Tab-separated table of C-alpha atoms in Angstrom:
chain	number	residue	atom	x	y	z
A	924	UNK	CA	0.000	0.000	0.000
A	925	UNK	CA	1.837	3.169	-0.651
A	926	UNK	CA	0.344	6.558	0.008
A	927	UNK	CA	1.335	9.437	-2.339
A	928	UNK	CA	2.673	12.867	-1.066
A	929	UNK	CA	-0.016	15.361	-0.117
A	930	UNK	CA	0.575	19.089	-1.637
A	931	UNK	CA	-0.708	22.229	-1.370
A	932	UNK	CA	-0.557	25.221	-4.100
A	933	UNK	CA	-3.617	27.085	-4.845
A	934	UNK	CA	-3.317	27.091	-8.366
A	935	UNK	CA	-1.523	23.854	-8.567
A	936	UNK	CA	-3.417	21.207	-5.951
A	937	UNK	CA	-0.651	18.336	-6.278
A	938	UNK	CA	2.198	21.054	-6.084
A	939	UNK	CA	4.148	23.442	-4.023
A	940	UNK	CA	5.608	26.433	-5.638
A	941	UNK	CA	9.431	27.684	-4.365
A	942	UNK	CA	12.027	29.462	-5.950
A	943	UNK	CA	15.474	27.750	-5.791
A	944	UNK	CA	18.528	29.905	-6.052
A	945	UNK	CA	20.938	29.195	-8.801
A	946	UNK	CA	24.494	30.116	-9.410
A	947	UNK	CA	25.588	31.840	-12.913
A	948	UNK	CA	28.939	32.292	-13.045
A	949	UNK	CA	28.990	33.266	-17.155
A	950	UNK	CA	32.644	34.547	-17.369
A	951	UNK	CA	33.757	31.807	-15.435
A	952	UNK	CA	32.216	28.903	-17.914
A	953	UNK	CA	33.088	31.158	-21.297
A	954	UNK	CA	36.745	31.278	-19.139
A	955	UNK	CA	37.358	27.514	-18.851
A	956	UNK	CA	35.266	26.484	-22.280
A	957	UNK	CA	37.391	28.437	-24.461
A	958	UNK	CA	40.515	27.094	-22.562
A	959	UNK	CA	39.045	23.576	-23.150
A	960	UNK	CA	38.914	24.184	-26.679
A	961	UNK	CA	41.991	25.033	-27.176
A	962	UNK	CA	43.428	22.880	-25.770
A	963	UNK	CA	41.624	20.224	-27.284
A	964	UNK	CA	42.902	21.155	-30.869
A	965	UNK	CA	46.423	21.435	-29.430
A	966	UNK	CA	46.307	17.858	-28.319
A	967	UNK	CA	46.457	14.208	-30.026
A	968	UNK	CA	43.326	12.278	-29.440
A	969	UNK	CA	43.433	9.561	-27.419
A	970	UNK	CA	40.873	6.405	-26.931
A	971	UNK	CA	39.265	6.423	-23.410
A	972	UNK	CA	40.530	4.763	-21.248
A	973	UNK	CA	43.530	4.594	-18.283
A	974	UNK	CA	46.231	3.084	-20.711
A	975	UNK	CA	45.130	6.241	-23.114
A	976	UNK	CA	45.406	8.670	-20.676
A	977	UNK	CA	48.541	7.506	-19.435
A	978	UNK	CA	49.969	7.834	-22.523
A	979	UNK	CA	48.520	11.356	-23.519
A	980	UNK	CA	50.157	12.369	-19.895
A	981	UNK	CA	53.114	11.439	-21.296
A	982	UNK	CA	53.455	12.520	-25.111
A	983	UNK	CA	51.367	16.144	-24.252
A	984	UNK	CA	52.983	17.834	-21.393
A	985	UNK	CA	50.700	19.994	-19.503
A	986	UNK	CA	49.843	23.815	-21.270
A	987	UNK	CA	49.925	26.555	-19.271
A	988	UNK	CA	46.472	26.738	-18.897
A	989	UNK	CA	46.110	23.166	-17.464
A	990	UNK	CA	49.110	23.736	-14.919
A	991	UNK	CA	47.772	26.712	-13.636
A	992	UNK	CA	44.091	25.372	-13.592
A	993	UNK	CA	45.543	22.351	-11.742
A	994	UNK	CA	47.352	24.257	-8.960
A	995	UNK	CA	44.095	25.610	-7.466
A	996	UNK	CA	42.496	22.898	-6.049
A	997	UNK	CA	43.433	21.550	-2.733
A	998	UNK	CA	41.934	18.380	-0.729
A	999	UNK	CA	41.997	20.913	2.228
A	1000	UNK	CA	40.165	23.725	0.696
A	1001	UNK	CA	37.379	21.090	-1.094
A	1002	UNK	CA	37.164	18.998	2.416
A	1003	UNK	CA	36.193	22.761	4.288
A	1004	UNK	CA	34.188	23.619	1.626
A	1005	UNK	CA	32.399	20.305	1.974
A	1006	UNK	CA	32.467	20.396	5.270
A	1007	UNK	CA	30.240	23.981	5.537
A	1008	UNK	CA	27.370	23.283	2.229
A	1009	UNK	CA	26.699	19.895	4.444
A	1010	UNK	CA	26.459	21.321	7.328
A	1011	UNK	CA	23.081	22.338	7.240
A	1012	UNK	CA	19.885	20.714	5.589
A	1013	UNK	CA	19.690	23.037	1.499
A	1014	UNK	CA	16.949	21.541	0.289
A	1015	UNK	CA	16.124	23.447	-3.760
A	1016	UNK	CA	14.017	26.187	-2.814
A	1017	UNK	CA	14.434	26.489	1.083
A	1018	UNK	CA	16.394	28.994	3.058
A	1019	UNK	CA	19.282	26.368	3.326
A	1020	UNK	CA	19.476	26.156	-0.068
A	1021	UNK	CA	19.546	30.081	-0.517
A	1022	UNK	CA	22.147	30.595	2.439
A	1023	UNK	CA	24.365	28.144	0.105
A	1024	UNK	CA	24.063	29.379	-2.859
A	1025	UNK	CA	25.211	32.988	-1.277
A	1026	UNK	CA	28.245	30.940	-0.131
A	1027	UNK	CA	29.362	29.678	-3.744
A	1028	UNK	CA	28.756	33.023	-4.822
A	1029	UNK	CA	31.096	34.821	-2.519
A	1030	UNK	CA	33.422	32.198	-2.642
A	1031	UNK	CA	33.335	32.244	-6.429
A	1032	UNK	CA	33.998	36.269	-6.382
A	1033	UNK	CA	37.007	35.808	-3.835
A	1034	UNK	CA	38.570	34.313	-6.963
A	1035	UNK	CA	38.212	37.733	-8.554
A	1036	UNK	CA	35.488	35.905	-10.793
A	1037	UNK	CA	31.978	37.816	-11.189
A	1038	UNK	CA	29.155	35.965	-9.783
A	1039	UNK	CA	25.501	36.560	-9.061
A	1040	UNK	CA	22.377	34.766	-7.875
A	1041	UNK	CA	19.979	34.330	-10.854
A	1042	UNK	CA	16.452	32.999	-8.897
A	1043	UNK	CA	14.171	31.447	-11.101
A	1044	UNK	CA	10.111	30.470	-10.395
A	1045	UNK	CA	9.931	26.597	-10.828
A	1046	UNK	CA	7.440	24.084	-9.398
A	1047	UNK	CA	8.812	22.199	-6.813
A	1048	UNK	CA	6.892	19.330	-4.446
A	1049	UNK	CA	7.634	18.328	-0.680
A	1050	UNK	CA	5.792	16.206	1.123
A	1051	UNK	CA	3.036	16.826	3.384
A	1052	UNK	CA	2.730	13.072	4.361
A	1053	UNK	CA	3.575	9.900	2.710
A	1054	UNK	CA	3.633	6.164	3.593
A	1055	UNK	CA	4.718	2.463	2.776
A	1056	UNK	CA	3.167	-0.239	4.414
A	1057	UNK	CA	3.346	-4.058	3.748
A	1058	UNK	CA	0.074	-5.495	4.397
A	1059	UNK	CA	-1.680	-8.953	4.126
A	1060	UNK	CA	-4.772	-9.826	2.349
A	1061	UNK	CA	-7.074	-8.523	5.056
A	1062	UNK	CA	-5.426	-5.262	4.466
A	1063	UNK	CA	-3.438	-5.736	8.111
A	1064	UNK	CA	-0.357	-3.734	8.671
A	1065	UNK	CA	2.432	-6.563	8.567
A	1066	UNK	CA	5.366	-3.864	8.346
A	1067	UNK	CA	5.717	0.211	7.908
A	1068	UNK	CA	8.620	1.513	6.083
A	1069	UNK	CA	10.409	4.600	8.017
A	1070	UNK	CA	10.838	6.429	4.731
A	1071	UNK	CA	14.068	8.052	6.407
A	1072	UNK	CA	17.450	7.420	7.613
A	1073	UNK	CA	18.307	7.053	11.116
A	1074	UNK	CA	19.415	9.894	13.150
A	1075	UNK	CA	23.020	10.149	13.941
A	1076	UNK	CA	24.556	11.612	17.326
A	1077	UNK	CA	27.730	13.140	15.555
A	1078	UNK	CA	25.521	14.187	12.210
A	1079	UNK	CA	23.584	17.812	14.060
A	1080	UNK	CA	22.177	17.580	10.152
A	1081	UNK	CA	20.399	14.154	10.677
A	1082	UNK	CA	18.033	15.415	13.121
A	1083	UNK	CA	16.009	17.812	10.494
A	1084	UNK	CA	12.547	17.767	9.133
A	1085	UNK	CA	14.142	17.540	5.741
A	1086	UNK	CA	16.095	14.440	6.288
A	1087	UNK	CA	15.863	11.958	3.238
A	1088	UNK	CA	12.121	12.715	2.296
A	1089	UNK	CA	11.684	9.940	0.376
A	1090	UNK	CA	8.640	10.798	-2.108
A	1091	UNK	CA	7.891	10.409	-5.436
A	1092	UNK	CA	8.310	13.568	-6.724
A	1093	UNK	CA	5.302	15.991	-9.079
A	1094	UNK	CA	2.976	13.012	-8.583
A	1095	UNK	CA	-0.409	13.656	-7.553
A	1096	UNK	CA	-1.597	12.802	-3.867
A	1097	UNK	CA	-3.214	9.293	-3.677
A	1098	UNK	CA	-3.042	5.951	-2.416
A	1099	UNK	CA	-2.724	2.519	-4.175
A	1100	UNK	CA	-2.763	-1.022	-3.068
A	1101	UNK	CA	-1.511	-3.634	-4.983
A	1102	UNK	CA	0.947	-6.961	-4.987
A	1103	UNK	CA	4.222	-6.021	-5.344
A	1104	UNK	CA	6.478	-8.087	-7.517
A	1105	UNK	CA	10.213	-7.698	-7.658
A	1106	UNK	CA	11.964	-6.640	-11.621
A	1107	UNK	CA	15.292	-5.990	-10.844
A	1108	UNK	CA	16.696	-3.634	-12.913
A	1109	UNK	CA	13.577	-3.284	-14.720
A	1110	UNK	CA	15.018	-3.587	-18.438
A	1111	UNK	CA	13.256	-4.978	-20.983
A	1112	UNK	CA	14.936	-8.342	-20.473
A	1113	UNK	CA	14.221	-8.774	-16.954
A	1114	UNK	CA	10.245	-8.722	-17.635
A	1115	UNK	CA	10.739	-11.149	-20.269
A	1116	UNK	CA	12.578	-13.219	-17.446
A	1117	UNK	CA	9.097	-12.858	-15.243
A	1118	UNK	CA	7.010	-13.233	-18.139
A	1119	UNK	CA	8.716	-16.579	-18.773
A	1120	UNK	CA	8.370	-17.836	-15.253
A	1121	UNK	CA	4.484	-17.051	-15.387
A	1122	UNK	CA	4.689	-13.925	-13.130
A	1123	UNK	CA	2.396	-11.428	-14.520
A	1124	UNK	CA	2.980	-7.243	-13.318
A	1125	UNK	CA	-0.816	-6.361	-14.677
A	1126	UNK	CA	-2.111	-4.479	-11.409
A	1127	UNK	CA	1.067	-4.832	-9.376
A	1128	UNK	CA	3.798	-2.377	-7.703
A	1129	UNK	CA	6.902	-3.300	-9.720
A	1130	UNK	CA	10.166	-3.044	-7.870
């Protein structure tokens, strides 16, 4: 039995409306596209793959461009960086998710690179409830699903109202009951597998 997400929106019943803040950094992607591209007609091409690239290393030294783009990043400046955008809940189109997109931004224009926030007005869906229970054929509750991870002592960002919301996203509120059968990857192949074993997924929640 799995119960859908309820929404509000008064123009939209089955959504919410937010506004998620993006980063646009234009000089900064015209800046490393046009270095890509030159590079790219400097330099032999190679087949993917690590004996390829360990040869290219080799037979096309490094340009400029490369060796300075390589000296900026740092495991201690990405770990910090990671360390602050996880340390609080950012959620597209909450205050967390506002608070770190004003973060990239200044730490983008500390590189001397012009940045702004560019907000844009999308639909976006959270979950009012939701809920997966197993039941038997009387419709009893055999087992309920947390639909969230556990809470961690040393993770402050575990305890949140916006830990893993597990939901399936811009679908409408609602509530189905059904057998559930099991498809593994779910490519074609594997429901010719069930469909050669007699197991039929007309009616069912596929997994």
């Amino acid at each position: 039995r799995l119960r859908g997400p309820r929404h509000t929106n008064p123009r939209y019943p089955t959504q919410q409306r937010r506004e998620p803040a993006m980063i646009v950094s234009s000089a900064s992607i015209l800046l490393l596209g046009q270095t890509c591209v030159t590079d790219i007609r400097e330099t032999p091409t190679f087949t993917i793959g690590q004996p390829s690239v360990a040869r290219m290393s080799r037979q096309s030294p490094a340009s400029p461009a490369e060796k300075a783009f390589l000296a900026v990043p740092s495991a201690e400046s990405a770990r910090a960086s990671l360390k602050h955008i996880t340390s609080r809940p950012h959620v597209a189109g909450t205050p967390g998710d506002h608070a770190m997109a004003e973060f990239v931004r200044d730490t983008i224009r500390a590189a001397g690179i012009p940045a702004e926030i560019d907000p844009h007005r999308v639909l976006l869906t959270y979950p009012l409830n939701r809920s997966l229970d197993l039941v038997d054929e009387e419709g009893k509750v055999l087992l309920r699903a947390p639909l969230s991870e556990d809470i961690l002592p040393d993770d402050p960002t575990s305890d949140t109202w916006w830990r893993n919301h597990t939901f399936n996203a811009y679908s409408p509120s609602g509530e189905v009951t059904a057998p559930v059968v099991y498809a593994n990857y779910g490519f074609p192949e594997d429901f010719d597998a069930l469909q050669a074993s007699g197991v039929s997924v007309e009616g069912a929640i596929v997994l």
